[in-house]
PDB file of C-alpha atoms in Angstrom:
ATOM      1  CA  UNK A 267     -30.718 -86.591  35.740  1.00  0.00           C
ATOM      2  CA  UNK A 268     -27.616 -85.522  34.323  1.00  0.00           C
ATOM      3  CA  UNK A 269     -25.621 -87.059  37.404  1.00  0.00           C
ATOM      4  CA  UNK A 270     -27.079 -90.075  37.377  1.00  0.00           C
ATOM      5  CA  UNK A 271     -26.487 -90.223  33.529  1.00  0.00           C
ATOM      6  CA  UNK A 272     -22.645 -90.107  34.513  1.00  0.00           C
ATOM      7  CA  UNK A 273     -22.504 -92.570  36.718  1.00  0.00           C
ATOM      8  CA  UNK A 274     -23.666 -95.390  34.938  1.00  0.00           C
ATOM      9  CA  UNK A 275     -21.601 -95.272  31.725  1.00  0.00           C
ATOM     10  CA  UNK A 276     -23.728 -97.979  29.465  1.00  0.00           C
ATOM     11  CA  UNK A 277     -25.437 -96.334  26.480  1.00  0.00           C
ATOM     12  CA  UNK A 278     -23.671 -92.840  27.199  1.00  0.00           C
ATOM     13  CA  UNK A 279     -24.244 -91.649  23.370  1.00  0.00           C
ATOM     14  CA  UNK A 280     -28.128 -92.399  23.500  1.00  0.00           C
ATOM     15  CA  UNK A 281     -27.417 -90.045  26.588  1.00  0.00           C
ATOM     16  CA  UNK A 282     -27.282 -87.021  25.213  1.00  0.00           C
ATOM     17  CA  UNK A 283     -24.885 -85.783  27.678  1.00  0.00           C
ATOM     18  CA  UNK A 284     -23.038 -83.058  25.464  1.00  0.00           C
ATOM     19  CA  UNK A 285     -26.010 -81.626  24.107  1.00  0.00           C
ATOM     20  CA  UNK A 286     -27.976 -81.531  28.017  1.00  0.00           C
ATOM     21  CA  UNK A 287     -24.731 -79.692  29.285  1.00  0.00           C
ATOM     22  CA  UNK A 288     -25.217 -77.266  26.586  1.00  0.00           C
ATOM     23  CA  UNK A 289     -28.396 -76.571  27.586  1.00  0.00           C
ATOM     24  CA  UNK A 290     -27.334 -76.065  30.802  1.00  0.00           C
ATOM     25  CA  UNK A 291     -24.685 -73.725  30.406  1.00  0.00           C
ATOM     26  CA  UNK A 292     -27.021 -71.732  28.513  1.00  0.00           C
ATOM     27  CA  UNK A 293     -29.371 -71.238  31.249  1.00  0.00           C
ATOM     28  CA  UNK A 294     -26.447 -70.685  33.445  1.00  0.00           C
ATOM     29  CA  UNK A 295     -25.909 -67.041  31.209  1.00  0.00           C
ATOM     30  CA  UNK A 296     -29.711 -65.909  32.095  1.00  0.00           C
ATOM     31  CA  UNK A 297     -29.332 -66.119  35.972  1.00  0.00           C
ATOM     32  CA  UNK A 298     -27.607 -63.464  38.656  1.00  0.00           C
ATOM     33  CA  UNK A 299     -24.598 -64.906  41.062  1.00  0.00           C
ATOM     34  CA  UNK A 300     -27.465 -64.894  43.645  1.00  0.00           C
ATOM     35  CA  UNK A 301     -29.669 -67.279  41.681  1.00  0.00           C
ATOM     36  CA  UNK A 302     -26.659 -69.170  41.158  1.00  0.00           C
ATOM     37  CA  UNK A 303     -26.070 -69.604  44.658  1.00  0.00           C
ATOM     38  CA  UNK A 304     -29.467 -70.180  45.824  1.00  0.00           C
ATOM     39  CA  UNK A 305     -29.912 -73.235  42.823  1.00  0.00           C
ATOM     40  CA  UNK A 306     -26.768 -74.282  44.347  1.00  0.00           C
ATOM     41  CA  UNK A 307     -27.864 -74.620  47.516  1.00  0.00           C
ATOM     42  CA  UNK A 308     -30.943 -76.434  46.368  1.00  0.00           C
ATOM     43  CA  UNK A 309     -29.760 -78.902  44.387  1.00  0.00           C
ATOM     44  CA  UNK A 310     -26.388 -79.455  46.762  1.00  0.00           C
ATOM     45  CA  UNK A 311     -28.789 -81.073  49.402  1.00  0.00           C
ATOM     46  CA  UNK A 312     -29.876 -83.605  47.085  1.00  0.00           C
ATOM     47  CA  UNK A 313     -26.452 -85.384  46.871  1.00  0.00           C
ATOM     48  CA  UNK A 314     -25.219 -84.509  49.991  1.00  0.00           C
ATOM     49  CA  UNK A 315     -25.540 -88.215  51.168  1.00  0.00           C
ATOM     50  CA  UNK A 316     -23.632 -89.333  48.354  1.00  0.00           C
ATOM     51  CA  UNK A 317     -20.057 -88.436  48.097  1.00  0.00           C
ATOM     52  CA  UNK A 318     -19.681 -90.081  44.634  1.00  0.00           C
ATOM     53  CA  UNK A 319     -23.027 -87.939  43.112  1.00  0.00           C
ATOM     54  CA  UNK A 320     -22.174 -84.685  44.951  1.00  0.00           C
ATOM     55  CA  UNK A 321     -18.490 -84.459  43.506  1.00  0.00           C
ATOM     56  CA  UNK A 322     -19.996 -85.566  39.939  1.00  0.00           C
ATOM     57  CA  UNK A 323     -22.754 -82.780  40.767  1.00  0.00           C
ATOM     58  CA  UNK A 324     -20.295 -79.954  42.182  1.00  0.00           C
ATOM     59  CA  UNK A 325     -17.692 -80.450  39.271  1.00  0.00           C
ATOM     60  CA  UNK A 326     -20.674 -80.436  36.475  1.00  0.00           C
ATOM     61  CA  UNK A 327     -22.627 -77.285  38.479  1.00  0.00           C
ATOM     62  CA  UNK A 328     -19.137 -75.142  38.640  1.00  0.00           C
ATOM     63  CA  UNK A 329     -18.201 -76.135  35.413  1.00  0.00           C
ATOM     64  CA  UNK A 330     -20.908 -75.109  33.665  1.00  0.00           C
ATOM     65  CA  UNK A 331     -21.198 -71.726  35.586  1.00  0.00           C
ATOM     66  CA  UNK A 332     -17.489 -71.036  34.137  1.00  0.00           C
ATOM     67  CA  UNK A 333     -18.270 -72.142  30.941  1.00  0.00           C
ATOM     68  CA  UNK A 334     -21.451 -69.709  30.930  1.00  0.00           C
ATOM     69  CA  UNK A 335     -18.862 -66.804  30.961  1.00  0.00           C
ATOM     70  CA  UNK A 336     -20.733 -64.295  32.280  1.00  0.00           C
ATOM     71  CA  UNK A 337     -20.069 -61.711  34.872  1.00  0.00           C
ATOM     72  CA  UNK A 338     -22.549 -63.280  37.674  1.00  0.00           C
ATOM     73  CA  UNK A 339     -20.862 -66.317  36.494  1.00  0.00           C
ATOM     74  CA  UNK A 340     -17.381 -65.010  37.392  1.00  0.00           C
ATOM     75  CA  UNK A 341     -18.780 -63.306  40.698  1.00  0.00           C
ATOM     76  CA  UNK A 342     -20.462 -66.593  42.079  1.00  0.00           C
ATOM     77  CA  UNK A 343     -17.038 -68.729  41.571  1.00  0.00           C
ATOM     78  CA  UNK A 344     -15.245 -65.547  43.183  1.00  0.00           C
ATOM     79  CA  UNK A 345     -17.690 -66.571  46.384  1.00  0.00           C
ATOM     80  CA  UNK A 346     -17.338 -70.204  46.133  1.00  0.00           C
ATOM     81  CA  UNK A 347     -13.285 -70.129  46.115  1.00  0.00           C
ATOM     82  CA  UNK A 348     -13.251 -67.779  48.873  1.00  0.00           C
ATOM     83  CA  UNK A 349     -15.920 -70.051  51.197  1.00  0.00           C
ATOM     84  CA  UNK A 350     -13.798 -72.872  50.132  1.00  0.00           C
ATOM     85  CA  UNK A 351     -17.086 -74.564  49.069  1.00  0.00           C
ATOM     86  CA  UNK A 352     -14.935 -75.327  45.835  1.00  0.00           C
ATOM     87  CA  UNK A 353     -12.018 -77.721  46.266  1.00  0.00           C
ATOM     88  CA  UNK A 354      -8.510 -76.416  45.521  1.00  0.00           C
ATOM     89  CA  UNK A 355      -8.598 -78.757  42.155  1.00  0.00           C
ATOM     90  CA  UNK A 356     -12.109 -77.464  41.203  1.00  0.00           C
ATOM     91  CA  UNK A 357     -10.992 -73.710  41.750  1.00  0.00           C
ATOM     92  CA  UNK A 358      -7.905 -74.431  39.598  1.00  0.00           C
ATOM     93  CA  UNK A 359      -9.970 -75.722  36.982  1.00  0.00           C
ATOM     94  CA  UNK A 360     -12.116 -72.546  37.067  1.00  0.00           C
ATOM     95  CA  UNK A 361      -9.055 -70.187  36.740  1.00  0.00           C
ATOM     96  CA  UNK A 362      -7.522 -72.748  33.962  1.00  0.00           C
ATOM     97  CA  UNK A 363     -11.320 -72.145  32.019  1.00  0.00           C
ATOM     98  CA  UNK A 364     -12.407 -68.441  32.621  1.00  0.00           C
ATOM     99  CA  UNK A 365     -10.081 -66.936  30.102  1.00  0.00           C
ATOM    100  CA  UNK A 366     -11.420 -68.593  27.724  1.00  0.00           C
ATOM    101  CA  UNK A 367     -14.923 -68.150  28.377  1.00  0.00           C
ATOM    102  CA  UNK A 368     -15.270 -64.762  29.985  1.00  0.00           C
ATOM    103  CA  UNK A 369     -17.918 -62.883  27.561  1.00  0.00           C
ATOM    104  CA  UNK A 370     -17.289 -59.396  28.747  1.00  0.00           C
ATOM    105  CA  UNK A 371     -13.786 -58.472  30.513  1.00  0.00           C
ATOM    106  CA  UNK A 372     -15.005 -55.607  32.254  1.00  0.00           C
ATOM    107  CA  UNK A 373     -13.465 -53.560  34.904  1.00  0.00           C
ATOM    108  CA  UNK A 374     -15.780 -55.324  37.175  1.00  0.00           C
ATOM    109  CA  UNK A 375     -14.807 -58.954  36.291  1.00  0.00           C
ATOM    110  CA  UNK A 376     -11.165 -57.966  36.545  1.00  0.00           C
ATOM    111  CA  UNK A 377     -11.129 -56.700  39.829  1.00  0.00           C
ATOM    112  CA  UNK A 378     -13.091 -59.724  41.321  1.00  0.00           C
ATOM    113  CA  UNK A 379     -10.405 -61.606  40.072  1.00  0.00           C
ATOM    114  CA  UNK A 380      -8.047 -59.792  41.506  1.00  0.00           C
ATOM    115  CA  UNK A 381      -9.519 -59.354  44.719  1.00  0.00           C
ATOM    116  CA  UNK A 382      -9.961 -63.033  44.063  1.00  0.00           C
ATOM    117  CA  UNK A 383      -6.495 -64.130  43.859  1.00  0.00           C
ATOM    118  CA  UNK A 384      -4.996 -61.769  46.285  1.00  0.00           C
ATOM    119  CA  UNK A 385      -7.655 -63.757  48.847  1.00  0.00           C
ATOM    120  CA  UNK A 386      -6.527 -66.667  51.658  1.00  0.00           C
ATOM    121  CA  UNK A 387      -7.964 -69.780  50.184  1.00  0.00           C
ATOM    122  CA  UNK A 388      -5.626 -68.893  46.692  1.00  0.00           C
ATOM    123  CA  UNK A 389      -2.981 -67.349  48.540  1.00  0.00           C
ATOM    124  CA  UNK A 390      -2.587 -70.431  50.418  1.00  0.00           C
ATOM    125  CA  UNK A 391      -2.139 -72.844  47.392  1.00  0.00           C
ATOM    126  CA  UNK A 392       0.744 -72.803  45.473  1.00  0.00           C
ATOM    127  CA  UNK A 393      -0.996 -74.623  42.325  1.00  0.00           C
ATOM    128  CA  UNK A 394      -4.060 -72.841  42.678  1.00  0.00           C
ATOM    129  CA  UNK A 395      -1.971 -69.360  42.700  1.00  0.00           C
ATOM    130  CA  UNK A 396       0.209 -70.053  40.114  1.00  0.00           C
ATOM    131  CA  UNK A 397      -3.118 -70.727  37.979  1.00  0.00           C
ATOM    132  CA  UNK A 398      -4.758 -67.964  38.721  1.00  0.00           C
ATOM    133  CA  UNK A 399      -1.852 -65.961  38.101  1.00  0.00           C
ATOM    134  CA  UNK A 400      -1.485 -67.312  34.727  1.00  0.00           C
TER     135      UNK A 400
END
């Protein structure tokens, strides 16, 4: 619903687009990284035939995950940046959000990250490294 609400912009305050993301998110801090990954999958196949709706639906879906802050959260995008399911502008937007929105900085979280950024896919990107690094 919330993808089709973006891409047809008429009425977007009778939308209730802020306050649905919200809800989202919120859900998003209830679930494991595997739950993550399997509603993911799920949903992905629904816009696959749709370039337009599966970029809108990829950059709302890791978004919110970030956003959620949680440790799951943070070990889900860890395995979507190293698959490469997330594109190099997506994964820099994650690393530009998470330290903002990381609940708990544990010892666990930080060495995902670092294991994270010491990885191919980040090593390979200049942008994407320098962000992560940051």
């Amino acid at each position: 619903q919330l993808v089709q609400d973006l891409m047809t912009p008429e009425d977007i305050p009778q939308k209730e687009i802020p306050m649905k993301l919200m809800t989202i998110v919120r859900a998003f801090t209830l679930l494991k990284s595997d739950d993550m990954k399997s509603l993911y999958n799920e949903l992905k196949g629904e816009f696959q035939s749709d370039y337009h709706k599966m970029s809108i639906f990829q950059n709302l879906y890791f978004d919110s995950v970030v956003v959620s802050g949680t440790t799951p959260a943070i070990i889900f995008v860890k395995e979507m940046i190293k698959s490469q399911e997330m594109t190099k502008v997506q994964a820099t937007t994650a690393f530009a959000l998470m330290p903002h929105h990381i609940i708990t900085p544990s010892t666990e979280v930080f060495e995902s990250l670092m294991d994270l950024i010491r990885s191919e896919p980040v090593q390979k990107s200049s942008p994407l490294f320098n962000t992560a690094v940051m």
